[in-house]
Coordinates of C-alpha atoms and ligand atoms in Angstrom, one line a residue:
M568 CA 54.8 9.6 7.3
L569 CA 53.0 9.0 4.0
R570 CA 54.0 5.4 4.0
Q571 CA 52.9 4.9 7.5
C572 CA 49.6 6.3 6.6
A573 CA 49.3 4.1 3.5
L574 CA 50.3 1.1 5.5
R575 CA 47.8 1.8 8.2
V576 CA 45.2 2.1 5.5
L577 CA 46.2 -1.2 3.9
S578 CA 46.0 -3.1 7.1
R579 CA 42.6 -1.6 7.8
T580 CA 41.6 -2.5 4.3
R581 CA 42.7 -6.1 4.7
A582 CA 40.9 -6.5 8.0
A583 CA 37.7 -4.7 7.0
P584 CA 37.5 -4.1 3.3
G585 CA 35.6 -1.2 1.7
C586 CA 32.3 -2.5 3.0
R587 CA 29.7 -1.2 5.4
R588 CA 26.9 -2.9 7.1
Y589 CA 23.5 -2.0 5.8
G590 CA 20.5 -2.9 8.0
S591 CA 20.8 -6.6 8.5
C592 CA 18.9 -9.5 10.0
S593 CA 20.5 -12.9 10.9
P594 CA 19.4 -15.5 8.4
S595 CA 16.7 -17.8 9.6
A596 CA 17.7 -21.4 10.7
G597 CA 19.0 -23.0 7.5
G598 CA 19.8 -19.7 5.9
D599 CA 21.7 -20.5 2.9
T600 CA 24.5 -17.9 2.9
G601 CA 25.3 -17.6 6.6
E602 CA 25.5 -13.9 5.9
A603 CA 23.2 -11.2 7.4
R604 CA 20.4 -10.2 5.1
A605 CA 19.7 -6.8 3.7
Y606 CA 16.5 -5.6 2.0
F607 CA 16.3 -2.5 -0.1
T608 CA 13.2 -0.9 -1.4
T609 CA 12.1 2.0 -3.6
P610 CA 8.7 3.7 -3.3
I611 CA 6.1 1.9 -5.4
F612 CA 5.2 4.3 -8.1
Y613 CA 1.7 5.6 -9.0
V614 CA 0.5 4.4 -12.4
N615 CA -1.4 7.6 -13.3
A616 CA 1.4 8.8 -15.6
A617 CA 4.5 7.5 -17.4
P618 CA 7.7 7.3 -15.4
H619 CA 10.1 10.3 -15.5
I620 CA 13.7 10.8 -14.4
G621 CA 12.7 11.4 -10.8
H622 CA 11.4 7.9 -10.5
L623 CA 14.4 6.5 -12.3
Y624 CA 16.7 8.4 -9.9
S625 CA 15.1 6.8 -6.8
A626 CA 15.5 3.4 -8.4
L627 CA 19.1 4.1 -9.3
L628 CA 20.0 5.2 -5.8
A629 CA 18.5 2.0 -4.5
D630 CA 20.2 0.0 -7.2
A631 CA 23.6 1.5 -6.5
L632 CA 23.3 0.8 -2.7
C633 CA 22.2 -2.7 -3.4
R634 CA 24.9 -3.4 -5.9
H635 CA 27.5 -2.0 -3.5
R636 CA 26.3 -4.3 -0.8
R637 CA 26.5 -7.3 -3.2
L638 CA 30.1 -6.4 -3.8
C639 CA 30.7 -6.6 0.0
V640 CA 28.6 -9.7 0.5
P641 CA 28.6 -11.8 -2.6
G642 CA 25.9 -14.3 -3.4
S643 CA 22.4 -13.3 -4.3
A644 CA 20.6 -14.9 -1.4
S645 CA 21.4 -12.4 1.3
T646 CA 20.3 -9.2 -0.5
R647 CA 16.9 -8.4 -1.7
F648 CA 15.8 -5.3 -3.7
A649 CA 12.1 -4.5 -4.4
T650 CA 10.4 -1.9 -6.5
G651 CA 7.0 -1.8 -8.0
T652 CA 3.8 0.1 -8.7
D653 CA 1.1 1.5 -6.5
E654 CA -2.1 0.8 -8.3
H655 CA -5.1 1.5 -6.0
G656 CA -6.8 4.7 -4.8
L657 CA -8.8 7.7 -6.0
K658 CA -6.0 9.1 -8.0
I659 CA -5.8 6.0 -10.2
Q660 CA -9.5 5.6 -10.3
Q661 CA -9.9 9.2 -11.6
A662 CA -6.9 8.9 -14.1
A663 CA -8.4 5.8 -15.6
A664 CA -11.8 7.5 -16.0
T665 CA -10.1 10.4 -17.7
A666 CA -8.2 8.1 -20.0
G667 CA -11.4 6.2 -20.8
L668 CA -9.9 3.0 -19.5
S669 CA -10.8 0.6 -16.8
P670 CA -8.5 1.0 -13.8
I671 CA -6.8 -2.3 -14.3
E672 CA -6.2 -1.5 -18.0
L673 CA -4.4 1.7 -17.0
C674 CA -2.5 -0.2 -14.3
D675 CA -1.3 -2.9 -16.7
R676 CA -0.2 -0.4 -19.2
V677 CA 1.7 2.0 -17.0
S678 CA 3.2 -0.7 -14.7
A679 CA 4.6 -2.3 -17.9
Q680 CA 6.3 1.0 -18.7
F681 CA 7.9 1.1 -15.3
Q682 CA 9.1 -2.5 -15.6
Q683 CA 10.5 -1.9 -19.1
L684 CA 12.3 1.3 -18.0
F685 CA 13.9 -0.4 -15.0
R686 CA 15.0 -3.3 -17.1
E687 CA 16.6 -1.1 -19.7
A688 CA 18.3 1.0 -17.0
G689 CA 19.8 -2.1 -15.4
I690 CA 17.9 -1.8 -12.2
S691 CA 18.9 -5.1 -10.5
S692 CA 15.7 -5.5 -8.4
T693 CA 14.9 -9.0 -7.2
D694 CA 11.1 -8.3 -6.9
F695 CA 8.6 -6.1 -8.7
I696 CA 5.4 -5.8 -6.7
R697 CA 2.0 -4.6 -8.0
T698 CA -0.5 -3.7 -5.3
T699 CA -3.3 -5.3 -7.4
E700 CA -1.7 -8.8 -6.9
A701 CA -3.6 -11.3 -4.9
R702 CA -0.6 -11.9 -2.5
H703 CA -0.7 -8.2 -1.6
R704 CA -4.4 -8.1 -0.9
L705 CA -3.9 -11.0 1.4
A706 CA -1.0 -9.3 3.2
V707 CA -2.9 -6.0 3.6
Q708 CA -6.0 -7.7 4.9
H709 CA -4.0 -9.7 7.4
F710 CA -2.2 -6.5 8.5
W711 CA -5.5 -4.8 9.0
E712 CA -6.9 -7.7 11.0
V713 CA -3.8 -7.6 13.3
L714 CA -4.3 -3.9 13.9
E715 CA -7.9 -4.5 14.7
A716 CA -7.2 -7.4 17.0
R717 CA -4.7 -5.2 18.8
G718 CA -7.3 -2.5 19.4
M719 CA -5.6 0.0 17.1
L720 CA -8.6 0.9 15.0
Y721 CA -12.0 2.4 15.8
K722 CA -14.9 3.8 13.8
G723 CA -15.4 7.5 13.8
L724 CA -16.6 10.4 11.8
Y725 CA -13.9 12.0 9.7
E726 CA -14.4 15.5 8.5
G727 CA -11.7 17.5 6.7
W728 CA -9.9 18.1 3.4
Y729 CA -8.7 15.3 1.2
C730 CA -6.2 15.8 -1.7
A731 CA -6.7 13.0 -4.3
S732 CA -3.4 13.9 -6.1
D733 CA -1.4 13.4 -3.0
E734 CA -3.8 10.9 -1.5
C735 CA -3.7 12.5 1.8
F736 CA -5.8 14.2 4.5
L737 CA -5.0 17.8 5.3
P738 CA -5.8 20.0 8.3
E739 CA -7.3 23.5 7.6
A740 CA -3.9 25.1 8.2
K741 CA -2.4 23.3 5.2
V742 CA -5.0 24.5 2.8
T743 CA -5.1 27.7 0.9
R744 CA -7.3 29.3 -1.9
Q745 CA -6.1 29.8 -5.5
V746 CA -8.0 31.1 -8.4
G747 CA -9.3 28.1 -10.3
P748 CA -10.1 27.7 -14.1
T749 CA -13.5 29.3 -13.7
G750 CA -12.1 32.3 -11.9
D751 CA -13.4 31.3 -8.6
P752 CA -11.2 30.6 -5.6
C753 CA -10.5 26.9 -5.2
P754 CA -9.1 25.2 -2.1
V755 CA -5.6 23.7 -2.8
S756 CA -2.9 22.0 -0.7
L757 CA -0.5 24.6 0.5
E758 CA 2.4 22.2 0.0
S759 CA 1.7 20.7 -3.4
G760 CA -0.7 23.2 -4.9
H761 CA -3.1 20.3 -5.8
P762 CA -6.8 20.7 -5.4
V763 CA -8.5 19.4 -2.3
S764 CA -12.1 18.6 -1.5
W765 CA -14.1 18.6 1.6
T766 CA -14.9 15.1 2.9
K767 CA -17.2 14.1 5.7
E768 CA -17.8 10.4 6.2
E769 CA -17.6 7.6 8.8
N770 CA -14.3 5.8 8.5
Y771 CA -12.0 3.5 10.4
I772 CA -9.5 5.5 12.3
F773 CA -6.0 4.4 13.4
R774 CA -4.8 5.5 16.8
L775 CA -1.8 7.4 15.5
S776 CA -1.8 9.8 18.4
Q777 CA -0.6 7.1 20.7
F778 CA 2.6 6.8 18.8
R779 CA 4.1 10.2 19.2
E780 CA 6.4 9.3 22.1
P781 CA 7.3 5.8 20.8
L782 CA 8.3 7.4 17.5
Q783 CA 10.4 10.1 19.2
R784 CA 12.1 7.4 21.3
W785 CA 12.8 5.3 18.1
L786 CA 14.4 8.3 16.4
R787 CA 16.4 9.4 19.4
N788 CA 17.7 5.9 20.0
N789 CA 18.5 5.4 16.3
P790 CA 20.2 8.6 15.1
Q791 CA 20.9 6.9 11.7
A792 CA 17.3 5.8 11.2
I793 CA 16.7 8.7 8.7
T794 CA 19.5 9.8 6.5
P795 CA 20.6 12.5 5.6
E796 CA 20.5 14.0 9.0
P797 CA 18.5 17.1 8.2
F798 CA 15.5 14.9 7.4
H799 CA 15.9 13.1 10.7
Q800 CA 15.6 16.5 12.4
T801 CA 12.6 17.5 10.2
V802 CA 10.7 14.4 11.4
L803 CA 11.6 15.0 15.1
Q804 CA 10.3 18.6 14.6
W805 CA 7.0 17.3 13.2
L806 CA 6.7 15.1 16.2
E807 CA 6.9 18.1 18.4
E808 CA 3.5 19.0 17.1
E809 CA 0.2 17.3 17.9
L810 CA -0.2 14.0 16.0
P811 CA -3.9 13.4 15.3
D812 CA -5.4 10.0 14.7
L813 CA -5.5 8.9 11.0
S814 CA -8.4 7.9 8.9
V815 CA -7.5 4.6 7.2
S816 CA -10.5 3.8 5.1
R817 CA -12.8 5.5 2.6
R818 CA -16.5 4.8 1.8
S819 CA -16.5 2.2 -1.0
S820 CA -19.2 4.1 -2.8
H821 CA -16.7 6.9 -3.2
L822 CA -13.6 4.8 -3.6
H823 CA -14.2 1.4 -5.1
W824 CA -10.7 0.9 -6.6
G825 CA -8.9 -0.6 -3.6
I826 CA -8.8 -3.4 -1.1
P827 CA -12.0 -3.8 0.9
V828 CA -11.9 -3.7 4.7
P829 CA -12.1 -7.3 6.0
G830 CA -15.6 -7.9 7.1
D831 CA -16.9 -4.5 6.0
D832 CA -17.3 -4.2 2.2
S833 CA -18.8 -0.7 2.6
Q834 CA -15.3 0.6 3.3
T835 CA -12.1 0.5 1.2
I836 CA -8.6 0.5 2.9
Y837 CA -6.8 3.9 2.6
V838 CA -4.3 3.7 -0.3
W839 CA -1.3 4.7 1.8
L840 CA -1.9 1.9 4.3
D841 CA -2.3 -0.5 1.3
A842 CA 0.8 0.9 -0.4
L843 CA 3.1 0.8 2.7
V844 CA 2.3 -2.8 3.4
N845 CA 3.9 -3.7 0.0
Y846 CA 7.3 -3.7 1.8
L847 CA 6.0 -6.7 3.9
T848 CA 4.2 -8.4 1.1
V849 CA 7.5 -8.7 -0.9
V850 CA 9.2 -10.7 1.9
G851 CA 6.3 -13.1 2.3
Y852 CA 4.2 -11.5 5.1
P853 CA 2.3 -12.9 6.9
D854 CA 4.3 -16.2 6.6
A855 CA 6.7 -16.5 9.5
D856 CA 9.8 -16.4 7.2
F857 CA 9.2 -12.7 6.5
K858 CA 11.0 -12.0 9.9
S859 CA 14.3 -13.2 8.4
W860 CA 14.1 -10.0 6.3
W861 CA 12.3 -7.6 8.6
P862 CA 13.3 -5.1 9.9
A863 CA 16.6 -5.3 7.9
T864 CA 15.1 -2.8 5.5
S865 CA 16.5 0.2 3.9
H866 CA 13.7 2.3 2.3
I867 CA 14.9 4.7 -0.4
I868 CA 12.3 7.5 -0.8
G869 CA 11.8 11.0 -2.1
K870 CA 11.4 13.8 0.5
D871 CA 7.7 14.3 -0.7
I872 CA 6.7 11.0 1.0
L873 CA 8.8 11.4 4.2
K874 CA 5.8 11.8 6.5
F875 CA 4.2 8.6 5.3
H876 CA 7.4 6.6 5.7
A877 CA 8.8 8.2 8.9
I878 CA 5.6 8.7 10.8
Y879 CA 2.7 6.7 9.5
W880 CA 4.6 3.6 8.5
P881 CA 6.7 3.1 11.7
A882 CA 3.5 3.8 13.8
L883 CA 1.5 1.3 11.8
L884 CA 4.3 -1.3 12.2
L885 CA 4.5 -0.6 16.0
G886 CA 0.7 -0.9 16.1
A887 CA 0.9 -4.3 14.5
G888 CA 3.6 -5.4 16.9
L889 CA 6.4 -5.1 14.4
R890 CA 9.6 -3.1 14.5
P891 CA 10.2 0.1 12.4
P892 CA 12.4 -0.2 9.3
H893 CA 16.2 -0.1 10.0
R894 CA 16.9 2.8 7.7
I895 CA 15.1 5.4 5.6
Y896 CA 17.3 7.1 3.0
V897 CA 15.7 10.3 1.7
H898 CA 16.5 12.3 -1.4
S899 CA 15.4 15.6 -2.8
H900 CA 14.0 16.3 -6.3
W901 CA 15.0 16.9 -9.8
T902 CA 13.7 20.1 -11.2
V903 CA 13.8 21.4 -14.8
S904 CA 14.8 25.1 -15.2
G905 CA 14.1 25.5 -11.5
Q906 CA 10.6 24.2 -11.8
K907 CA 8.9 21.1 -10.6
M908 CA 8.4 18.5 -13.4
S909 CA 4.8 18.2 -14.3
K910 CA 2.7 17.1 -17.2
S911 CA 0.7 20.4 -17.2
L912 CA 4.0 22.4 -17.6
G913 CA 5.1 20.1 -20.3
N914 CA 8.6 19.9 -18.9
V915 CA 8.7 16.2 -17.9
V916 CA 12.1 14.7 -18.9
D917 CA 11.6 11.3 -20.5
P918 CA 14.2 8.8 -19.0
R919 CA 14.1 6.5 -22.0
T920 CA 15.1 9.3 -24.4
C921 CA 18.0 10.1 -22.0
L922 CA 19.1 6.5 -21.8
D923 CA 19.2 6.4 -25.6
R924 CA 21.1 9.7 -25.9
Y925 CA 23.6 9.2 -23.2
T926 CA 23.8 5.4 -22.9
V927 CA 22.6 3.5 -19.9
D928 CA 25.9 3.8 -18.1
G929 CA 26.3 7.5 -19.0
F930 CA 22.9 8.5 -17.7
R931 CA 23.2 6.4 -14.6
Y932 CA 26.5 8.1 -13.9
F933 CA 25.1 11.5 -14.5
L934 CA 22.1 11.1 -12.2
L935 CA 24.1 9.6 -9.4
R936 CA 27.0 12.0 -9.8
Q937 CA 24.9 15.1 -9.9
G938 CA 22.0 14.2 -7.7
V939 CA 22.5 15.5 -4.2
P940 CA 20.1 14.0 -1.7
N941 CA 20.1 17.0 0.6
W942 CA 18.7 19.5 -1.9
D943 CA 17.0 19.8 -5.3
C944 CA 19.0 19.5 -8.5
D945 CA 18.2 21.1 -11.8
Y946 CA 18.3 19.1 -15.0
Y947 CA 19.5 20.3 -18.4
D948 CA 21.0 18.4 -21.3
E949 CA 24.2 20.4 -21.7
K950 CA 25.2 19.5 -18.1
V951 CA 25.0 15.8 -19.0
V952 CA 27.2 16.2 -22.1
K953 CA 29.8 18.2 -20.2
L954 CA 30.0 15.9 -17.3
L955 CA 30.2 12.6 -19.3
D956 CA 32.7 14.0 -21.8
S957 CA 35.0 15.3 -19.1
E958 CA 34.8 12.5 -16.5
L959 CA 34.0 9.3 -18.4
A960 CA 35.3 9.9 -21.9
D961 CA 38.3 12.2 -21.3
A962 CA 39.6 11.5 -17.8
L963 CA 38.8 7.8 -17.3
G964 CA 38.6 6.6 -20.9
G965 CA 41.7 8.7 -21.8
L966 CA 43.6 7.1 -18.9
L967 CA 42.8 3.6 -20.0
N968 CA 43.7 4.4 -23.6
R969 CA 47.0 6.0 -22.7
C970 CA 48.1 3.0 -20.6
T971 CA 47.0 0.3 -23.0
A972 CA 48.0 1.9 -26.3
Y973 CA 50.1 -0.5 -28.4
R974 CA 53.1 1.8 -28.6
I975 CA 53.3 2.1 -24.9
N976 CA 52.4 -1.5 -23.9
P977 CA 53.2 -3.6 -27.0
S978 CA 53.2 -6.9 -25.1
G979 CA 49.6 -6.2 -24.0
T980 CA 50.3 -7.4 -20.4
Y981 CA 49.8 -6.1 -16.9
P982 CA 53.4 -5.0 -16.2
S983 CA 55.4 -5.7 -13.1
F984 CA 56.0 -3.3 -10.2
C985 CA 59.7 -2.6 -9.4
T986 CA 60.2 -1.8 -5.7
A987 CA 63.7 -0.5 -6.4
C988 CA 62.1 2.2 -8.6
F989 CA 59.2 2.9 -6.3
P990 CA 60.4 2.0 -2.8
S991 CA 57.8 1.8 0.0
E992 CA 59.9 4.2 2.1
P993 CA 59.5 7.8 0.8
G994 CA 62.7 9.8 0.6
L995 CA 65.0 6.9 -0.2
T996 CA 67.6 7.6 -2.8
G997 CA 69.4 5.2 -5.1
P998 CA 70.3 4.7 -8.7
S999 CA 67.0 3.1 -9.6
V1000 CA 64.6 5.3 -7.6
R1001 CA 62.4 7.3 -10.0
V1002 CA 59.4 7.9 -7.8
Q1003 CA 58.5 11.5 -6.7
A1004 CA 56.9 12.8 -3.5
E1005 CA 53.5 13.3 -5.2
D1006 CA 53.4 9.7 -6.2
Y1007 CA 53.1 8.7 -2.5
A1008 CA 50.2 11.0 -2.1
L1009 CA 48.5 9.2 -5.0
V1010 CA 49.1 5.8 -3.3
S1011 CA 47.8 7.1 -0.1
A1012 CA 44.6 8.5 -1.7
M1013 CA 44.0 5.3 -3.6
A1014 CA 44.5 3.1 -0.6
T1015 CA 41.8 4.9 1.4
L1016 CA 39.4 5.2 -1.6
P1017 CA 37.4 2.0 -1.1
R1018 CA 36.8 2.8 2.6
Q1019 CA 35.9 6.4 1.8
V1020 CA 33.5 5.2 -0.9
A1021 CA 31.9 2.7 1.5
D1022 CA 31.4 5.5 4.1
Y1023 CA 29.8 7.7 1.6
Y1024 CA 27.4 5.0 0.5
D1025 CA 26.5 4.4 4.1
D1026 CA 25.7 8.1 4.4
F1027 CA 23.7 8.0 1.2
Q1028 CA 26.1 10.5 -0.4
I1029 CA 26.8 8.5 -3.5
Y1030 CA 27.6 11.6 -5.4
K1031 CA 30.5 12.2 -3.0
A1032 CA 31.7 8.7 -3.6
L1033 CA 31.8 9.4 -7.3
E1034 CA 33.5 12.7 -6.7
A1035 CA 36.2 10.9 -4.7
V1036 CA 36.7 8.4 -7.5
S1037 CA 36.8 11.2 -10.0
S1038 CA 39.4 13.1 -8.0
C1039 CA 41.6 10.0 -7.9
V1040 CA 41.2 9.6 -11.6
R1041 CA 42.5 13.1 -12.0
Q1042 CA 45.4 12.4 -9.7
T1043 CA 46.3 9.3 -11.7
N1044 CA 46.2 11.3 -14.9
G1045 CA 48.6 13.7 -13.2
F1046 CA 50.8 10.8 -12.3
I1047 CA 51.0 9.6 -15.9
Q1048 CA 51.5 13.2 -17.1
R1049 CA 54.4 13.6 -14.6
H1050 CA 56.2 10.5 -15.7
A1051 CA 55.3 10.7 -19.4
P1052 CA 55.7 6.9 -20.1
W1053 CA 55.6 7.7 -23.8
K1054 CA 59.1 9.2 -23.4
L1055 CA 60.4 5.9 -21.9
T1056 CA 61.5 2.9 -23.9
W1057 CA 61.3 -0.8 -23.3
E1058 CA 64.6 -1.2 -25.1
S1059 CA 66.6 0.5 -22.3
P1060 CA 66.8 -1.9 -19.2
E1061 CA 66.5 1.0 -16.7
D1062 CA 63.6 2.7 -18.5
A1063 CA 61.9 -0.7 -18.8
L1064 CA 61.7 -1.3 -15.1
W1065 CA 60.3 2.2 -14.4
L1066 CA 58.0 2.2 -17.5
G1067 CA 56.5 -1.1 -16.2
T1068 CA 56.1 0.3 -12.7
V1069 CA 54.4 3.5 -14.0
L1070 CA 52.0 1.4 -16.0
H1071 CA 51.5 -1.1 -13.2
V1072 CA 50.5 1.7 -10.8
A1073 CA 48.1 3.2 -13.3
F1074 CA 46.6 -0.2 -14.0
E1075 CA 46.2 -0.7 -10.2
C1076 CA 44.4 2.6 -10.0
L1077 CA 42.2 1.7 -13.0
R1078 CA 41.4 -1.7 -11.4
V1079 CA 40.2 0.1 -8.2
F1080 CA 38.1 2.6 -10.3
G1081 CA 36.6 -0.3 -12.3
T1082 CA 35.7 -2.2 -9.1
L1083 CA 34.2 0.8 -7.3
L1084 CA 32.2 2.0 -10.3
Q1085 CA 30.4 -1.3 -10.7
P1086 CA 27.4 -0.2 -8.7
V1087 CA 26.9 2.9 -10.8
T1088 CA 28.1 2.0 -14.3
P1089 CA 28.0 -1.8 -14.4
S1090 CA 28.7 -2.2 -18.2
L1091 CA 31.4 0.4 -18.4
A1092 CA 33.1 -1.1 -15.3
D1093 CA 32.8 -4.6 -16.8
K1094 CA 34.5 -3.3 -20.0
L1095 CA 37.3 -1.7 -18.0
L1096 CA 37.9 -4.7 -15.7
S1097 CA 37.7 -7.1 -18.7
R1098 CA 40.3 -5.0 -20.6
L1099 CA 42.6 -5.2 -17.6
G1100 CA 42.1 -9.0 -17.4
V1101 CA 40.4 -8.9 -14.0
S1102 CA 38.2 -12.1 -13.7
A1103 CA 34.7 -12.1 -12.3
E1104 CA 35.9 -13.6 -9.0
E1105 CA 38.4 -10.7 -8.6
R1106 CA 35.9 -7.9 -8.7
G1107 CA 34.5 -7.9 -5.1
L1108 CA 35.3 -5.4 -2.5
R1109 CA 36.6 -8.0 -0.1
E1110 CA 39.4 -8.8 -2.6
L1111 CA 40.2 -5.2 -3.4
H1112 CA 43.7 -4.7 -2.3
F1113 CA 45.4 -1.8 -4.0
L1114 CA 49.0 -2.1 -5.2
P1115 CA 49.9 -5.2 -3.1
R1116 CA 53.5 -5.2 -4.3
F1117 CA 54.1 -1.8 -2.7
Y1118 CA 53.2 -3.4 0.7
G1119 CA 55.4 -6.4 0.2
H1120 CA 52.6 -8.8 -1.0
S1121 CA 52.4 -10.7 -4.3
C1122 CA 50.3 -9.3 -7.0
P1123 CA 48.2 -11.9 -9.0
F1124 CA 47.9 -9.6 -12.0
E1125 CA 51.6 -9.1 -12.8
G1126 CA 52.5 -10.5 -16.1
R1127 CA 48.9 -11.4 -16.9
K1128 CA 47.7 -10.9 -20.5
L1129 CA 45.3 -8.0 -20.8
G1130 CA 41.8 -8.6 -22.1
P1131 CA 40.8 -7.8 -25.7
D1132 CA 40.5 -4.2 -26.8
T1133 CA 36.8 -3.7 -27.4
G1134 CA 37.0 0.0 -28.3
L1135 CA 36.7 3.3 -26.5
L1136 CA 35.6 3.0 -22.9
F1137 CA 33.1 5.9 -23.3
P1138 CA 32.9 7.7 -26.6
R1139 CA 32.6 11.5 -26.3
L1140 CA 29.1 12.7 -26.8
D1141 CA 29.7 16.2 -28.1
Q1142 CA 30.6 15.0 -31.5
S1143 CA 27.5 12.9 -31.8
R1144 CA 24.9 15.1 -30.3
T1145 CA 23.1 16.3 -33.5
W1146 CA 19.9 16.1 -31.5
L1147 CA 21.2 18.8 -29.1
V1148 CA 22.1 21.1 -32.0
K1149 CA 18.6 20.5 -33.4
A1150 CA 17.0 21.1 -30.0
H1151 CA 18.8 24.5 -29.8
R1152 CA 17.6 25.6 -33.2
T1153 CA 13.9 24.9 -32.5
Ligands
ME8_957 O1 4.2 8.9 -3.9 N1 12.8 14.0 -8.4 O2 4.3 7.6 -5.8 P1 4.8 8.6 -6.9 C1 13.2 12.9 -7.7 N2 2.8 5.7 -4.7 N3 12.4 11.9 -7.4 C2 11.1 12.0 -7.7 C3 10.6 13.1 -8.4 C4 11.5 14.1 -8.7 N4 11.1 15.2 -9.4 N5 9.3 12.9 -8.6 C5 9.0 11.7 -8.0 C6 4.0 7.8 -4.5 N6 10.1 11.1 -7.5 C7 3.4 6.6 -3.8 C8 4.5 6.0 -3.0 S1 5.5 4.0 -1.4 C9 4.8 3.0 -0.4 C10 4.1 4.8 -2.2 C11 10.3 9.8 -6.8 O3 4.6 7.9 -8.2 C12 10.6 10.0 -5.4 O4 11.1 8.8 -4.9 O5 4.3 9.9 -6.7 C13 9.2 10.1 -4.8 O6 9.1 9.9 -3.4 C14 8.4 9.1 -5.6 O7 9.0 9.2 -6.9 C15 6.9 9.4 -5.6 O8 6.4 8.6 -6.6

């Protein structure tokens, strides 16, 4: 029964390896890979303050999705991944004034911090866009002209609340009063708590109200458009309510830091319209070739900007005669001691300190393993140490160590699998059979793991993919513990066959773990795979066939020399965390 299950899995794995299709477009004529294209994006981040772990988390989610896709579809030409900075608007104009800088000085400074952080964190983006670039101004103005030509804009009086921090207009029902610094009640946004001010001016207005039904249709026909599902439902619920037209410009005398409305310098384009078009700018809009990437887009965003991406953006695209993005992946927020991170509370967690303390791979693993898109997660240092020590240092690192130790594997090779010791048919008996029933459960779990991981990636549940890997690591340690290879000896011919088989199975498990961990911990995975002697060409998901000898196929790794020992896979942190002890004392 178990064997049947494992065999079924293998044949599935061979036909359709652990890969899923992300939103894809056919390549344009002359497309260089022949593969469908996929385009991943993060939000473009405001430059009013330095990056924090929330920004890094979004970039890591996108990075992991993108790296996973590259493992399925090798070659760099069919996958694109953009991030960047959002540099216009009242918020930046005001932040620059407060800092005593010109807006562009502030933008240059903070944008460089984002770029440096993402470089250090191994974010494998192919494009970094800044909205102050000339190519972007061109794209935004073109997009505006298309909207205008299609009758989507009209001039009208806008009167209502505006929140500069959130760069959004608010109806009266979304505004409340809070006691301000002077003791007087101040109007603030009900959702974010940020101050709002009354605005009355003549603006250009987008006919958003026309798109309520088309948006409902789009979401109903594409149940996977917004993932995870609860966010899809949230948007459908929003669309049950009235959808008022949207003001898409501000008076230039009030907002000068932005892109002027074409043909009307007295108005500046609304920063959200400006920002959203970045996704088109990156793929060359308005040049015709952008269509080979659009709408094969997966937007990765935080829940705070869902309305902009799931209502305004698709409506603007439809208004401009373009299709909505293929997928929108939404995640929740990191909090600190249950509170929102904010400069004023002084609880912002600096991602660069974390990368230094926990290593790049360690911190990437932590955020992706602990971050749950459906709800907020609380950050604290002890949690990082505990997780990394137990899962990366002890469980995974320990497993590698045990199987490669000189006294257990003196020849330093990938040992052979003996089918007489570990027959494919459970329940067989014979003089050489040493396998136990639980071992078949391990084989079965390992054979399904790549597909399971791919499904979790597709569902934007990367933490569950890592949980599944971690559970298999535990099972493999159990396998080693059960068979205690340190009690076997290479000198005895019967022991030697079984000892080789036990190590072979463990190496096969480690090879699968290393392959599957590449999107999350690229350097650690490289170290693991290099130690096992797995070449660069053998690390894709298409080639990932677990334990081929068990299924009657040849195994290219048998007898191969292991790679050099370059030290512990992941050193424990709790011995080296003097900073943590210090932090407790203060
Ligand atoms: O909204 N936890 O930029 P922004 C997790 N420029 N993720 C967080 C987070 C937290 N505590 N805080 C922020 C903007 N984020 C616009 C976007 S896109 C066309 C324009 C992440 O700098 C999350 O992805 O305020 C959130 O949506 C984004 O940063 C907001 O970044």
